[in-house]
CSV table of C-alpha atoms in Angstrom, one decimal:
chain,number,residue,atom,x,y,z
A,11,MET,CA,-13.1,-21.8,-19.0
A,12,THR,CA,-13.7,-18.2,-20.3
A,13,ASP,CA,-16.6,-16.1,-19.1
A,14,GLN,CA,-17.7,-13.5,-21.6
A,15,PRO,CA,-19.2,-10.4,-20.0
A,16,THR,CA,-22.1,-8.6,-21.7
A,17,PRO,CA,-20.8,-5.4,-23.3
A,18,PRO,CA,-22.6,-2.2,-21.9
A,19,HIS,CA,-24.4,-1.6,-25.1
A,20,HIS,CA,-25.8,-5.1,-25.2
A,21,GLU,CA,-27.6,-5.0,-21.8
A,22,THR,CA,-30.8,-7.0,-21.7
A,23,PRO,CA,-33.6,-4.8,-23.3
A,24,ALA,CA,-36.6,-3.9,-21.2
A,25,VAL,CA,-38.8,-4.9,-24.1
A,26,GLY,CA,-39.6,-8.5,-25.1
A,27,ASP,CA,-38.1,-10.4,-28.0
A,28,PRO,CA,-40.9,-11.8,-30.2
A,29,ASP,CA,-38.8,-14.9,-30.9
A,30,LEU,CA,-38.4,-17.0,-27.8
A,31,PRO,CA,-36.2,-18.1,-26.4
A,32,GLN,CA,-34.1,-15.0,-26.8
A,33,GLU,CA,-30.6,-15.3,-28.1
A,34,GLY,CA,-27.4,-14.3,-26.3
A,35,LEU,CA,-26.3,-14.0,-22.7
A,36,VAL,CA,-29.8,-13.2,-21.5
A,37,ASN,CA,-30.4,-16.9,-21.6
A,38,ILE,CA,-27.7,-17.9,-19.1
A,39,ALA,CA,-28.2,-15.5,-16.2
A,40,ASP,CA,-29.1,-18.4,-14.0
A,41,ASP,CA,-26.7,-20.8,-15.8
A,42,PRO,CA,-23.3,-19.2,-16.4
A,43,ALA,CA,-21.8,-22.6,-17.1
A,44,ALA,CA,-23.6,-22.5,-20.5
A,45,ASN,CA,-21.2,-19.8,-21.6
A,46,THR,CA,-18.1,-22.0,-21.2
A,47,MET,CA,-15.7,-21.8,-24.1
A,48,THR,CA,-12.9,-24.3,-23.8
A,49,GLY,CA,-11.8,-24.7,-27.4
A,50,PRO,CA,-8.9,-22.9,-29.2
A,51,GLN,CA,-9.4,-19.1,-29.2
A,52,ASN,CA,-7.9,-16.0,-30.7
A,53,PRO,CA,-8.6,-13.2,-28.1
A,54,ALA,CA,-7.3,-10.5,-30.3
A,55,LEU,CA,-9.6,-11.4,-33.1
A,56,ALA,CA,-12.6,-12.0,-30.8
A,57,ALA,CA,-12.1,-8.5,-29.3
A,58,GLN,CA,-12.8,-7.0,-32.7
A,59,PHE,CA,-16.3,-8.5,-32.8
A,60,PRO,CA,-18.0,-8.1,-29.4
A,61,SER,CA,-21.4,-8.0,-31.0
A,62,GLN,CA,-20.8,-11.4,-32.7
A,63,LEU,CA,-19.5,-13.1,-29.6
A,64,ASN,CA,-22.1,-11.6,-27.3
A,65,ALA,CA,-25.0,-10.6,-29.6
A,66,PRO,CA,-27.9,-8.3,-28.5
A,67,ALA,CA,-30.9,-10.3,-27.3
A,68,THR,CA,-32.8,-9.0,-30.2
A,69,ASP,CA,-30.5,-10.7,-32.8
A,70,ILE,CA,-32.1,-13.8,-34.4
A,71,SER,CA,-30.7,-16.6,-36.5
A,72,THR,CA,-27.9,-15.9,-39.0
A,73,GLN,CA,-27.6,-14.5,-42.5
A,74,ALA,CA,-24.9,-13.9,-45.1
A,75,PHE,CA,-21.8,-12.4,-43.4
A,76,PHE,CA,-21.9,-8.7,-44.2
A,77,TRP,CA,-18.5,-7.7,-42.8
A,78,SER,CA,-15.1,-7.7,-44.4
A,79,SER,CA,-12.0,-5.5,-44.3
A,80,PHE,CA,-9.2,-4.2,-46.3
A,81,ASN,CA,-7.2,-4.9,-43.1
A,82,ILE,CA,-7.3,-8.6,-44.0
A,83,SER,CA,-6.8,-8.2,-47.8
A,84,PRO,CA,-3.5,-9.1,-49.4
A,85,ARG,CA,-1.6,-5.9,-50.2
A,86,ARG,CA,0.3,-5.8,-53.5
A,87,VAL,CA,3.3,-3.5,-53.2
A,88,GLN,CA,5.5,-2.2,-55.9
A,89,ARG,CA,7.8,0.8,-56.3
A,90,GLY,CA,5.5,3.7,-56.5
A,91,GLY,CA,2.7,2.5,-54.3
A,92,TRP,CA,0.4,-0.3,-53.3
A,93,ALA,CA,-3.2,-1.6,-53.5
A,94,ARG,CA,-5.5,-4.1,-51.8
A,95,GLU,CA,-8.9,-5.2,-53.0
A,96,LEU,CA,-12.2,-6.8,-52.0
A,97,THR,CA,-14.1,-8.5,-54.8
A,98,GLN,CA,-17.0,-10.9,-54.7
A,99,SER,CA,-14.6,-13.8,-54.7
A,100,ASP,CA,-13.3,-12.5,-51.3
A,101,PHE,CA,-16.6,-11.2,-50.0
A,102,ALA,CA,-19.5,-13.3,-51.3
A,103,ILE,CA,-22.3,-10.9,-50.5
A,104,SER,CA,-20.8,-8.0,-52.4
A,105,ASP,CA,-22.0,-8.8,-55.9
A,106,GLU,CA,-22.9,-5.2,-57.0
A,107,ILE,CA,-19.6,-3.4,-56.0
A,108,ALA,CA,-15.9,-4.4,-55.7
A,109,GLY,CA,-13.6,-2.1,-53.8
A,110,VAL,CA,-9.9,-1.2,-54.0
A,111,ASN,CA,-7.8,0.8,-51.5
A,112,MET,CA,-4.8,2.3,-53.2
A,113,TYR,CA,-1.8,4.5,-52.3
A,114,LEU,CA,0.5,6.3,-54.7
A,115,GLU,CA,3.7,7.9,-53.4
A,116,PRO,CA,4.5,11.5,-54.6
A,117,SER,CA,5.2,10.9,-58.3
A,118,GLY,CA,3.8,7.3,-58.2
A,119,ILE,CA,1.8,6.5,-61.3
A,120,ARG,CA,-1.1,4.1,-61.8
A,121,GLU,CA,-0.4,3.4,-65.4
A,122,LEU,CA,-2.6,4.4,-68.2
A,123,HIS,CA,-5.5,1.9,-68.4
A,124,TRP,CA,-9.2,1.3,-68.7
A,125,HIS,CA,-11.8,-1.0,-67.3
A,126,GLN,CA,-14.8,-3.0,-68.4
A,127,THR,CA,-16.8,-1.5,-65.5
A,128,ALA,CA,-17.3,2.0,-64.3
A,129,GLU,CA,-14.9,3.4,-61.6
A,130,TRP,CA,-16.0,5.7,-58.8
A,131,ALA,CA,-13.4,7.0,-56.2
A,132,LEU,CA,-13.1,9.0,-53.0
A,133,MET,CA,-9.8,10.7,-52.1
A,134,THR,CA,-9.1,10.0,-48.4
A,135,ARG,CA,-5.7,11.5,-48.1
A,136,GLY,CA,-3.2,13.7,-50.0
A,137,GLY,CA,-3.6,14.8,-53.6
A,138,CYS,CA,-3.8,13.1,-57.1
A,139,ARG,CA,-3.5,14.2,-60.7
A,140,VAL,CA,-6.2,12.5,-62.7
A,141,THR,CA,-6.4,12.3,-66.5
A,142,THR,CA,-9.2,10.9,-68.7
A,143,LEU,CA,-11.2,11.3,-71.9
A,144,SER,CA,-14.9,11.9,-72.3
A,145,ARG,CA,-17.1,9.7,-74.6
A,146,GLU,CA,-16.7,12.5,-77.1
A,147,GLY,CA,-12.9,12.1,-77.0
A,148,LEU,CA,-12.3,15.4,-75.1
A,149,PRO,CA,-9.6,15.4,-72.4
A,150,SER,CA,-9.7,16.2,-68.7
A,151,VAL,CA,-6.7,16.8,-66.4
A,152,GLU,CA,-7.6,17.7,-62.8
A,153,ASP,CA,-6.1,17.7,-59.3
A,154,VAL,CA,-8.2,16.1,-56.6
A,155,PHE,CA,-7.7,16.2,-52.8
A,156,GLU,CA,-9.2,14.8,-49.7
A,157,GLY,CA,-13.0,14.6,-49.9
A,158,ASP,CA,-13.1,14.9,-53.7
A,159,LEU,CA,-14.6,12.3,-56.0
A,160,TRP,CA,-14.0,11.2,-59.6
A,161,PHE,CA,-16.1,8.9,-61.8
A,162,PHE,CA,-15.0,7.2,-65.0
A,163,PRO,CA,-17.6,5.4,-67.1
A,164,ALA,CA,-16.8,1.9,-68.3
A,165,GLY,CA,-14.3,1.8,-71.1
A,166,LEU,CA,-12.9,5.3,-70.7
A,167,PRO,CA,-9.0,5.5,-70.4
A,168,HIS,CA,-7.4,7.2,-67.4
A,169,SER,CA,-4.4,7.6,-65.2
A,170,LEU,CA,-3.7,8.5,-61.6
A,171,GLN,CA,-0.5,10.1,-60.1
A,172,GLY,CA,0.3,11.0,-56.6
A,173,LEU,CA,1.1,14.7,-55.8
A,174,GLY,CA,3.6,16.0,-53.3
A,175,PRO,CA,4.2,16.1,-50.5
A,176,ASP,CA,2.1,13.2,-49.2
A,177,GLY,CA,1.1,11.3,-52.4
A,178,ALA,CA,-2.5,10.0,-52.7
A,179,GLU,CA,-4.6,7.4,-50.9
A,180,PHE,CA,-8.1,6.7,-52.1
A,181,VAL,CA,-10.8,4.0,-52.3
A,182,LEU,CA,-12.2,2.8,-55.6
A,183,ALA,CA,-15.6,1.3,-56.1
A,184,PHE,CA,-16.4,-0.6,-59.3
A,185,ASP,CA,-20.0,-1.2,-60.4
A,186,SER,CA,-19.5,-5.0,-60.5
A,187,GLY,CA,-18.5,-7.3,-57.6
A,188,GLU,CA,-16.3,-9.3,-60.0
A,189,GLN,CA,-14.0,-6.4,-61.1
A,190,SER,CA,-10.4,-6.8,-59.9
A,191,GLU,CA,-7.3,-4.7,-60.1
A,192,SER,CA,-5.7,-7.8,-61.8
A,193,ASN,CA,-8.4,-7.6,-64.5
A,194,THR,CA,-7.5,-4.3,-66.1
A,195,LEU,CA,-6.7,-3.3,-69.7
A,196,LEU,CA,-3.2,-1.7,-69.5
A,197,LEU,CA,-1.5,0.4,-72.1
A,198,THR,CA,1.9,-1.3,-71.8
A,199,ASP,CA,0.3,-4.8,-72.1
A,200,TRP,CA,-1.4,-3.7,-75.4
A,201,PHE,CA,1.8,-2.3,-76.9
A,202,ALA,CA,3.8,-5.4,-75.9
A,203,HIS,CA,1.2,-7.7,-77.5
A,204,THR,CA,0.8,-5.8,-80.8
A,205,PRO,CA,3.1,-6.6,-83.8
A,206,PRO,CA,5.7,-3.8,-84.2
A,207,ASP,CA,4.8,-3.3,-87.8
A,208,VAL,CA,1.2,-2.6,-86.8
A,209,LEU,CA,2.3,-0.1,-84.2
A,210,ALA,CA,4.5,1.6,-86.8
A,211,LYS,CA,1.6,1.8,-89.3
A,212,ASN,CA,-0.8,3.1,-86.7
A,213,PHE,CA,1.4,5.9,-85.4
A,214,GLY,CA,3.2,6.7,-88.7
A,215,VAL,CA,6.8,6.1,-87.4
A,216,ALA,CA,9.6,3.6,-87.9
A,217,GLN,CA,9.4,0.3,-86.1
A,218,ASP,CA,12.6,1.0,-84.1
A,219,ALA,CA,10.6,3.7,-82.2
A,220,PHE,CA,9.2,0.8,-80.3
A,221,ALA,CA,12.5,-1.1,-79.6
A,222,ASP,CA,12.5,-0.3,-75.9
A,223,LEU,CA,8.9,-1.0,-75.0
A,224,PRO,CA,8.4,-2.6,-71.5
A,225,LEU,CA,7.8,-6.3,-71.9
A,226,HIS,CA,5.8,-6.5,-68.6
A,227,ASP,CA,3.1,-4.2,-67.5
A,228,LEU,CA,4.0,-1.3,-65.1
A,229,TRP,CA,0.8,-1.3,-63.0
A,230,ILE,CA,2.2,1.2,-60.4
A,231,PHE,CA,5.6,2.7,-60.9
A,232,PRO,CA,7.5,5.8,-59.8
A,233,GLY,CA,7.7,8.7,-62.2
A,234,GLU,CA,8.3,12.4,-62.0
A,235,VAL,CA,6.2,14.6,-59.6
A,236,PRO,CA,3.6,16.3,-61.7
A,237,GLY,CA,4.3,19.9,-62.6
A,238,ASP,CA,2.1,22.9,-63.1
A,239,LEU,CA,-1.6,21.8,-63.6
A,240,GLU,CA,-2.4,24.5,-66.2
A,241,GLN,CA,0.7,23.5,-68.3
A,242,ASP,CA,-0.4,19.9,-68.2
A,243,GLN,CA,-3.9,20.9,-69.2
A,244,LEU,CA,-2.6,23.0,-72.1
A,245,ALA,CA,-0.4,20.2,-73.3
A,246,ALA,CA,-3.3,17.7,-73.2
A,247,GLY,CA,-5.5,20.1,-75.2
A,248,VAL,CA,-8.1,20.6,-72.5
A,249,GLU,CA,-10.9,22.9,-73.7
A,250,TRP,CA,-12.9,24.3,-70.8
A,251,GLY,CA,-16.6,23.6,-71.0
A,252,GLY,CA,-16.0,21.1,-73.8
A,253,THR,CA,-16.0,17.9,-71.7
A,254,GLU,CA,-18.2,16.2,-69.2
A,255,PRO,CA,-17.0,16.8,-65.6
A,256,VAL,CA,-15.4,13.8,-64.0
A,257,ILE,CA,-14.4,15.5,-60.7
A,258,PHE,CA,-16.8,16.4,-57.8
A,259,ARG,CA,-15.8,18.4,-54.8
A,260,MET,CA,-18.0,16.5,-52.3
A,261,GLY,CA,-16.6,18.2,-49.2
A,262,LYS,CA,-17.8,21.6,-50.5
A,263,THR,CA,-21.4,20.5,-51.0
A,264,ALA,CA,-24.2,21.3,-48.6
A,265,PRO,CA,-25.2,18.3,-46.4
A,266,ARG,CA,-28.5,16.6,-47.2
A,267,PHE,CA,-28.9,16.1,-43.5
A,268,GLU,CA,-27.1,17.9,-40.6
A,269,ASN,CA,-27.6,18.3,-36.9
A,270,SER,CA,-25.6,17.9,-33.7
A,271,GLY,CA,-25.4,14.2,-34.3
A,272,GLY,CA,-23.6,14.5,-37.6
A,273,SER,CA,-24.1,15.0,-41.3
A,274,ILE,CA,-24.7,13.2,-44.6
A,275,ARG,CA,-23.5,14.6,-48.0
A,276,ILE,CA,-24.8,13.0,-51.2
A,277,ALA,CA,-23.2,12.7,-54.6
A,278,ASP,CA,-25.3,11.3,-57.4
A,279,SER,CA,-26.5,12.3,-60.9
A,280,THR,CA,-28.6,15.1,-59.5
A,281,ASN,CA,-25.6,17.1,-58.4
A,282,PHE,CA,-22.8,15.2,-60.2
A,283,PRO,CA,-24.0,14.6,-63.7
A,284,GLY,CA,-21.0,12.5,-64.6
A,285,ALA,CA,-21.9,9.8,-62.0
A,286,LYS,CA,-24.0,7.5,-64.2
A,287,THR,CA,-23.9,4.3,-62.3
A,288,VAL,CA,-22.7,5.0,-58.8
A,289,ALA,CA,-24.2,7.2,-56.1
A,290,ALA,CA,-22.6,7.9,-52.7
A,291,ALA,CA,-23.2,9.4,-49.3
A,292,LEU,CA,-20.3,10.6,-47.0
A,293,THR,CA,-21.6,10.1,-43.5
A,294,VAL,CA,-20.3,11.6,-40.2
A,295,VAL,CA,-21.8,10.3,-36.9
A,296,GLU,CA,-20.8,11.9,-33.7
A,297,PRO,CA,-20.1,9.9,-30.5
A,298,GLY,CA,-23.3,8.5,-29.0
A,299,SER,CA,-25.3,9.3,-32.1
A,300,MET,CA,-26.5,7.0,-34.9
A,301,ARG,CA,-27.5,6.8,-38.5
A,302,GLU,CA,-31.3,6.4,-38.2
A,303,LEU,CA,-33.2,3.2,-38.9
A,304,HIS,CA,-33.7,3.1,-42.6
A,305,TRP,CA,-33.3,1.0,-45.9
A,306,HIS,CA,-32.5,1.6,-49.5
A,307,PRO,CA,-35.0,0.4,-52.1
A,308,ASN,CA,-32.9,0.9,-55.3
A,309,ALA,CA,-29.5,-0.7,-54.6
A,310,ASP,CA,-27.2,-2.6,-52.2
A,311,GLU,CA,-25.2,-0.4,-49.8
A,312,TRP,CA,-21.4,-0.9,-49.9
A,313,GLN,CA,-19.8,0.8,-46.9
A,314,TYR,CA,-16.2,1.8,-46.3
A,315,TYR,CA,-15.3,2.9,-42.8
A,316,LEU,CA,-12.7,5.7,-42.7
A,317,LYS,CA,-12.5,6.7,-39.0
A,318,GLY,CA,-13.8,5.7,-35.6
A,319,GLN,CA,-15.9,2.6,-34.7
A,320,GLY,CA,-19.5,1.6,-34.8
A,321,ARG,CA,-22.0,-1.2,-34.8
A,322,MET,CA,-24.7,-2.1,-37.3
A,323,THR,CA,-27.6,-4.5,-37.1
A,324,VAL,CA,-29.1,-5.7,-40.4
A,325,PHE,CA,-32.7,-6.9,-40.3
A,326,ASN,CA,-33.6,-9.4,-43.0
A,327,THR,CA,-36.6,-11.6,-43.8
A,328,GLY,CA,-37.0,-14.9,-41.9
A,329,PRO,CA,-36.7,-13.1,-39.5
A,330,HIS,CA,-32.9,-12.7,-39.4
A,331,ALA,CA,-31.2,-9.9,-37.4
A,332,ASN,CA,-27.5,-9.8,-36.8
A,333,THR,CA,-25.2,-7.2,-35.3
A,334,MET,CA,-21.6,-6.5,-36.4
A,335,ASP,CA,-18.9,-4.1,-35.3
A,336,PHE,CA,-16.8,-2.0,-37.7
A,337,LYS,CA,-13.6,0.0,-37.4
A,338,ALA,CA,-11.4,2.0,-39.8
A,339,GLY,CA,-10.6,0.1,-42.9
A,340,ASP,CA,-13.5,-2.3,-42.7
A,341,VAL,CA,-16.2,-2.8,-45.3
A,342,GLY,CA,-19.9,-3.6,-44.9
A,343,VAL,CA,-22.6,-4.6,-47.3
A,344,VAL,CA,-26.4,-4.2,-46.8
A,345,LYS,CA,-28.5,-5.8,-49.5
A,346,ARG,CA,-31.3,-3.6,-50.9
A,347,ASN,CA,-34.4,-3.2,-48.8
A,348,LEU,CA,-32.9,-4.6,-45.6
A,349,GLY,CA,-33.4,-2.5,-42.5
A,350,HIS,CA,-30.3,-1.2,-40.7
A,351,TYR,CA,-28.8,1.5,-38.5
A,352,VAL,CA,-25.1,2.5,-37.8
A,353,GLU,CA,-24.3,3.6,-34.3
A,354,ASN,CA,-21.1,5.3,-33.2
A,355,THR,CA,-19.8,3.2,-30.3
A,356,GLY,CA,-16.5,5.2,-29.8
A,357,ASP,CA,-15.4,8.5,-28.5
A,358,GLU,CA,-14.5,10.1,-31.8
A,359,PRO,CA,-16.5,10.9,-34.9
A,360,LEU,CA,-17.5,7.8,-37.0
A,361,ILE,CA,-16.9,8.6,-40.7
A,362,TYR,CA,-17.8,6.2,-43.5
A,363,VAL,CA,-18.9,6.3,-47.1
A,364,GLU,CA,-22.0,4.6,-48.4
A,365,THR,CA,-21.8,3.6,-52.1
A,366,PHE,CA,-24.6,2.4,-54.3
A,367,ARG,CA,-24.8,0.9,-57.9
A,368,SER,CA,-27.3,3.5,-59.1
A,369,ASP,CA,-27.3,6.9,-60.7
A,370,HIS,CA,-29.3,8.3,-57.8
A,371,TYR,CA,-29.5,8.0,-54.0
A,372,GLU,CA,-32.7,6.7,-52.3
A,373,GLU,CA,-33.6,5.8,-48.8
A,374,VAL,CA,-36.7,5.1,-46.7
A,375,SER,CA,-36.7,6.4,-43.2
A,376,LEU,CA,-38.6,4.3,-40.6
A,377,ALA,CA,-39.4,7.4,-38.6
A,378,ASN,CA,-40.7,9.3,-41.7
A,379,TRP,CA,-42.9,6.3,-42.7
A,380,LEU,CA,-44.5,6.0,-39.3
A,381,ALA,CA,-45.0,9.8,-39.1
A,382,HIS,CA,-47.1,9.6,-42.3
A,383,LEU,CA,-49.5,6.9,-41.2
A,384,PRO,CA,-52.7,7.2,-39.2
A,385,PRO,CA,-51.6,7.2,-35.6
A,386,SER,CA,-54.3,4.7,-34.6
A,387,LEU,CA,-52.9,2.3,-37.2
A,388,VAL,CA,-49.4,2.5,-35.8
A,389,SER,CA,-50.7,2.2,-32.2
A,390,GLN,CA,-52.6,-1.0,-33.0
A,391,HIS,CA,-49.4,-2.5,-34.5
A,392,LEU,CA,-46.9,-1.5,-31.7
A,393,ASN,CA,-49.1,-1.1,-28.6
A,394,ILE,CA,-47.7,2.4,-28.2
A,395,PRO,CA,-50.2,5.0,-27.1
A,396,GLU,CA,-51.0,7.7,-29.7
A,397,GLU,CA,-49.9,10.4,-27.4
A,398,VAL,CA,-46.4,8.8,-27.3
A,399,LEU,CA,-46.4,8.3,-31.0
A,400,ALA,CA,-47.0,12.1,-31.3
A,401,THR,CA,-43.6,12.7,-29.8
A,402,PHE,CA,-41.8,10.6,-32.4
A,403,PRO,CA,-39.8,12.5,-35.1
A,404,ARG,CA,-42.0,13.9,-37.8
A,405,GLY,CA,-39.8,13.1,-40.7
A,406,SER,CA,-36.4,11.8,-41.8
A,407,GLN,CA,-33.5,12.8,-39.6
A,408,GLY,CA,-30.6,11.1,-41.4
A,409,ILE,CA,-28.6,11.2,-38.1
A,410,VAL,CA,-30.2,10.7,-34.7
A,411,PRO,CA,-28.3,12.9,-32.2
A,412,LEU,CA,-27.4,11.9,-28.7
A,413,ARG,CA,-30.2,13.1,-26.4
A,414,ALA,CA,-31.9,12.1,-23.2
A,415,PRO,CA,-35.0,9.8,-23.7
A,416,ARG,CA,-38.4,11.4,-23.1
A,417,GLU,CA,-40.3,10.4,-20.0
A,418,ARG,CA,-43.5,8.5,-20.5
């Protein structure tokens, strides 16, 4: 028999649950035998999800599973680097965005290619040389580093190459849940499957120029460490001011929200004109603080957790409310319009990126909504005195900092 203690952050709430009986361990205070678990168990796995095994009493029913992780995704490794992905086939709820976590060693090249969907990326470690063409056929060659973004519209060709000394690690988000790294249009594949006489005619050279073409795609392969950036730009014919920017230095932007509890930086078409179909928020939540109760009316939220640990409850129609725990490398999805928060449950900053299939970022703050209603109306709904409502936040906070509760 295994007894499962209630985690400290799941103590029985002082307020009532509108759906009776309540769920969770609150039901078995006088009947601990009801918590007996005698079947096969995986304690290491169960320890990753305390809020699933012992849910808060406010959780109700079940809904589509909104947790997955690159940590459980198969990793494809080749000379030059590796990648692992989460598509809708792996993670059913994620129909708007597919994600890839990739590493390129110093000199490692993600071969020249293009996609049938748009590609958004956040550099999480190291540096990467990025090449692409604009829709007008103008070239871009840039170096990106931790905290930087890039965005390639669907159909535009590009390459990625790790810089020294650490190579490049990044997360990619495609604006379709069905997009896969294995479903990519590769330069070597096209050459290998085009008649040599056609290649010769196209490029105006003899057929024997193509005698040593690779017969299999390269995907990721080791090359030479990129040299001077300006020399590569000159060789590629980059004309400054003549192409749409594909790079965005997100870490250097002013936060949309910032206080002692953390910060939120936004990248969308309002400050990154190249980002036509994907918007993002880089969120930092300090220990004990939380991303405020809110929802997004214009798109699903695809989350990638970079550092720390947290928990999130997603509120759905039904009602359904379920709580899940997240750690570095995990991915979460919240469908549009569903209420949620993200609370830092660890002792270090929780850092994650929120990604949306939209050209702009939108959110509705619960506190901001209530602050802009007649107090008597809110009081009649929640049975909270108007003088207490007057102490609520008067607008969006973004992050709720750790603070002592006010006395009533």
